[in-house]
Amino acid sequence: MKHDPSLPWYRQLHWQVLLAMVLGAVTGAVFGEPAAARLGWIGDLFMQLLRMIIVPLVLASIISGVASVGGGRALGRLFSKTLGYYLLSSLLAASVGLVMVNLIRPGVGA
């Protein structure tokens, strides 16, 4: 999304997000827990809609990316780099997890 300086300030996305955050904080401070309980369904609905759109969006992005690469060698090279990145990042995450669990020792003495 490009920034369009010709738009008035209240139509620019960053100001809309900031205003929504301020309004949410003020609403929470003024009305507290009862309002959150009554309006919680809106947040739940929003999260369900996000979850519903994620899979088709990711699938369309992957298909578009693979189609733009072309075929043959370029696709094979992309696949091997992707697989290598996935394996390397998984190995790094597992190693960090094992080191941290041995350093912190969660549950010991509980």
PDB file of C-alpha atoms in Angstrom:
ATOM      1  CA  MET A   1       0.000   0.000   0.000  1.00  0.00           C
ATOM      2  CA  LYS A   2       1.475   3.304  -1.066  1.00  0.00           C
ATOM      3  CA  HIS A   3       1.387   6.477   0.958  1.00  0.00           C
ATOM      4  CA  ASP A   4      -0.812   9.073  -0.702  1.00  0.00           C
ATOM      5  CA  PRO A   5       0.006  12.556   0.652  1.00  0.00           C
ATOM      6  CA  SER A   6      -3.057  14.024  -1.065  1.00  0.00           C
ATOM      7  CA  LEU A   7      -5.380  12.237   1.380  1.00  0.00           C
ATOM      8  CA  PRO A   8      -6.588  14.203   4.402  1.00  0.00           C
ATOM      9  CA  TRP A   9      -4.900  13.214   7.651  1.00  0.00           C
ATOM     10  CA  TYR A  10      -7.891  11.262   8.969  1.00  0.00           C
ATOM     11  CA  ARG A  11      -7.912   9.003   5.873  1.00  0.00           C
ATOM     12  CA  GLN A  12      -4.265   7.956   6.261  1.00  0.00           C
ATOM     13  CA  LEU A  13      -3.895   4.450   7.670  1.00  0.00           C
ATOM     14  CA  HIS A  14      -1.312   5.208  10.351  1.00  0.00           C
ATOM     15  CA  TRP A  15      -3.547   7.900  11.874  1.00  0.00           C
ATOM     16  CA  GLN A  16      -6.546   5.559  11.789  1.00  0.00           C
ATOM     17  CA  VAL A  17      -4.580   2.844  13.601  1.00  0.00           C
ATOM     18  CA  LEU A  18      -3.298   5.314  16.186  1.00  0.00           C
ATOM     19  CA  LEU A  19      -6.803   6.699  16.755  1.00  0.00           C
ATOM     20  CA  ALA A  20      -8.217   3.181  17.172  1.00  0.00           C
ATOM     21  CA  MET A  21      -5.530   2.355  19.744  1.00  0.00           C
ATOM     22  CA  VAL A  22      -6.232   5.527  21.711  1.00  0.00           C
ATOM     23  CA  LEU A  23     -10.003   4.947  21.590  1.00  0.00           C
ATOM     24  CA  GLY A  24      -9.507   1.357  22.741  1.00  0.00           C
ATOM     25  CA  ALA A  25      -7.321   2.428  25.654  1.00  0.00           C
ATOM     26  CA  VAL A  26      -9.760   5.165  26.697  1.00  0.00           C
ATOM     27  CA  THR A  27     -12.732   2.798  26.433  1.00  0.00           C
ATOM     28  CA  GLY A  28     -10.913   0.210  28.533  1.00  0.00           C
ATOM     29  CA  ALA A  29      -9.937   2.769  31.160  1.00  0.00           C
ATOM     30  CA  VAL A  30     -13.410   4.304  31.401  1.00  0.00           C
ATOM     31  CA  PHE A  31     -15.681   1.278  31.139  1.00  0.00           C
ATOM     32  CA  GLY A  32     -13.317  -1.455  32.361  1.00  0.00           C
ATOM     33  CA  GLU A  33     -14.071  -5.152  32.557  1.00  0.00           C
ATOM     34  CA  PRO A  34     -17.867  -5.048  31.987  1.00  0.00           C
ATOM     35  CA  ALA A  35     -17.418  -3.435  28.579  1.00  0.00           C
ATOM     36  CA  ALA A  36     -14.719  -5.932  27.661  1.00  0.00           C
ATOM     37  CA  ALA A  37     -17.036  -8.794  28.572  1.00  0.00           C
ATOM     38  CA  ARG A  38     -19.909  -7.354  26.519  1.00  0.00           C
ATOM     39  CA  LEU A  39     -17.767  -6.471  23.498  1.00  0.00           C
ATOM     40  CA  GLY A  40     -15.514  -9.531  23.547  1.00  0.00           C
ATOM     41  CA  TRP A  41     -17.484 -11.216  20.777  1.00  0.00           C
ATOM     42  CA  ILE A  42     -16.261  -8.578  18.318  1.00  0.00           C
ATOM     43  CA  GLY A  43     -12.643  -9.515  18.973  1.00  0.00           C
ATOM     44  CA  ASP A  44     -13.461 -13.224  18.777  1.00  0.00           C
ATOM     45  CA  LEU A  45     -15.226 -12.709  15.449  1.00  0.00           C
ATOM     46  CA  PHE A  46     -12.272 -10.722  14.108  1.00  0.00           C
ATOM     47  CA  MET A  47      -9.811 -13.459  15.107  1.00  0.00           C
ATOM     48  CA  GLN A  48     -11.967 -16.167  13.511  1.00  0.00           C
ATOM     49  CA  LEU A  49     -12.170 -14.157  10.291  1.00  0.00           C
ATOM     50  CA  LEU A  50      -8.386 -13.743  10.278  1.00  0.00           C
ATOM     51  CA  ARG A  51      -7.886 -17.480  10.767  1.00  0.00           C
ATOM     52  CA  MET A  52     -10.358 -18.164   7.966  1.00  0.00           C
ATOM     53  CA  ILE A  53      -8.485 -15.983   5.459  1.00  0.00           C
ATOM     54  CA  ILE A  54      -4.911 -17.035   6.329  1.00  0.00           C
ATOM     55  CA  VAL A  55      -4.830 -20.435   4.578  1.00  0.00           C
ATOM     56  CA  PRO A  56      -6.180 -19.226   1.202  1.00  0.00           C
ATOM     57  CA  LEU A  57      -3.938 -16.164   1.341  1.00  0.00           C
ATOM     58  CA  VAL A  58      -0.790 -18.186   2.031  1.00  0.00           C
ATOM     59  CA  LEU A  59      -1.730 -20.763  -0.617  1.00  0.00           C
ATOM     60  CA  ALA A  60      -2.316 -18.040  -3.220  1.00  0.00           C
ATOM     61  CA  SER A  61       1.024 -16.423  -2.327  1.00  0.00           C
ATOM     62  CA  ILE A  62       2.878 -19.719  -2.694  1.00  0.00           C
ATOM     63  CA  ILE A  63       1.200 -20.521  -6.022  1.00  0.00           C
ATOM     64  CA  SER A  64       1.930 -17.030  -7.332  1.00  0.00           C
ATOM     65  CA  GLY A  65       5.550 -17.234  -6.230  1.00  0.00           C
ATOM     66  CA  VAL A  66       6.117 -20.657  -7.788  1.00  0.00           C
ATOM     67  CA  ALA A  67       4.425 -19.570 -11.019  1.00  0.00           C
ATOM     68  CA  SER A  68       6.616 -16.474 -11.283  1.00  0.00           C
ATOM     69  CA  VAL A  69       9.831 -18.464 -10.819  1.00  0.00           C
ATOM     70  CA  GLY A  70       9.267 -20.452 -13.967  1.00  0.00           C
ATOM     71  CA  GLY A  71      10.098 -24.106 -14.325  1.00  0.00           C
ATOM     72  CA  GLY A  72      12.970 -26.538 -14.403  1.00  0.00           C
ATOM     73  CA  ARG A  73      16.262 -25.599 -12.831  1.00  0.00           C
ATOM     74  CA  ALA A  74      15.100 -22.361 -11.219  1.00  0.00           C
ATOM     75  CA  LEU A  75      12.278 -24.131  -9.422  1.00  0.00           C
ATOM     76  CA  GLY A  76      14.589 -26.924  -8.254  1.00  0.00           C
ATOM     77  CA  ARG A  77      17.111 -24.393  -6.983  1.00  0.00           C
ATOM     78  CA  LEU A  78      14.368 -22.516  -5.124  1.00  0.00           C
ATOM     79  CA  PHE A  79      13.094 -25.761  -3.586  1.00  0.00           C
ATOM     80  CA  SER A  80      16.564 -26.807  -2.409  1.00  0.00           C
ATOM     81  CA  LYS A  81      17.249 -23.387  -0.882  1.00  0.00           C
ATOM     82  CA  THR A  82      13.861 -23.411   0.847  1.00  0.00           C
ATOM     83  CA  LEU A  83      14.400 -26.909   2.224  1.00  0.00           C
ATOM     84  CA  GLY A  84      17.899 -25.986   3.398  1.00  0.00           C
ATOM     85  CA  TYR A  85      16.634 -22.850   5.123  1.00  0.00           C
ATOM     86  CA  TYR A  86      13.835 -24.809   6.793  1.00  0.00           C
ATOM     87  CA  LEU A  87      16.177 -27.541   8.043  1.00  0.00           C
ATOM     88  CA  LEU A  88      18.799 -25.051   9.239  1.00  0.00           C
ATOM     89  CA  SER A  89      16.291 -22.871  11.089  1.00  0.00           C
ATOM     90  CA  SER A  90      14.664 -25.949  12.674  1.00  0.00           C
ATOM     91  CA  LEU A  91      18.069 -27.220  13.806  1.00  0.00           C
ATOM     92  CA  LEU A  92      18.933 -23.812  15.235  1.00  0.00           C
ATOM     93  CA  ALA A  93      15.586 -23.558  17.065  1.00  0.00           C
ATOM     94  CA  ALA A  94      15.940 -27.050  18.534  1.00  0.00           C
ATOM     95  CA  SER A  95      19.523 -26.329  19.623  1.00  0.00           C
ATOM     96  CA  VAL A  96      18.581 -23.055  21.302  1.00  0.00           C
ATOM     97  CA  GLY A  97      15.658 -24.793  23.010  1.00  0.00           C
ATOM     98  CA  LEU A  98      17.860 -27.599  24.338  1.00  0.00           C
ATOM     99  CA  VAL A  99      20.532 -25.197  25.580  1.00  0.00           C
ATOM    100  CA  MET A 100      17.975 -22.980  27.314  1.00  0.00           C
ATOM    101  CA  VAL A 101      16.143 -25.874  28.978  1.00  0.00           C
ATOM    102  CA  ASN A 102      19.448 -27.186  30.332  1.00  0.00           C
ATOM    103  CA  LEU A 103      20.485 -23.741  31.576  1.00  0.00           C
ATOM    104  CA  ILE A 104      17.166 -22.714  33.120  1.00  0.00           C
ATOM    105  CA  ARG A 105      15.966 -26.196  34.203  1.00  0.00           C
ATOM    106  CA  PRO A 106      12.260 -25.405  34.433  1.00  0.00           C
ATOM    107  CA  GLY A 107      10.371 -27.447  37.007  1.00  0.00           C
ATOM    108  CA  VAL A 108      13.394 -28.256  39.163  1.00  0.00           C
ATOM    109  CA  GLY A 109      12.647 -27.550  42.801  1.00  0.00           C
ATOM    110  CA  ALA A 110       8.972 -26.914  42.184  1.00  0.00           C
TER     111      ALA A 110
END
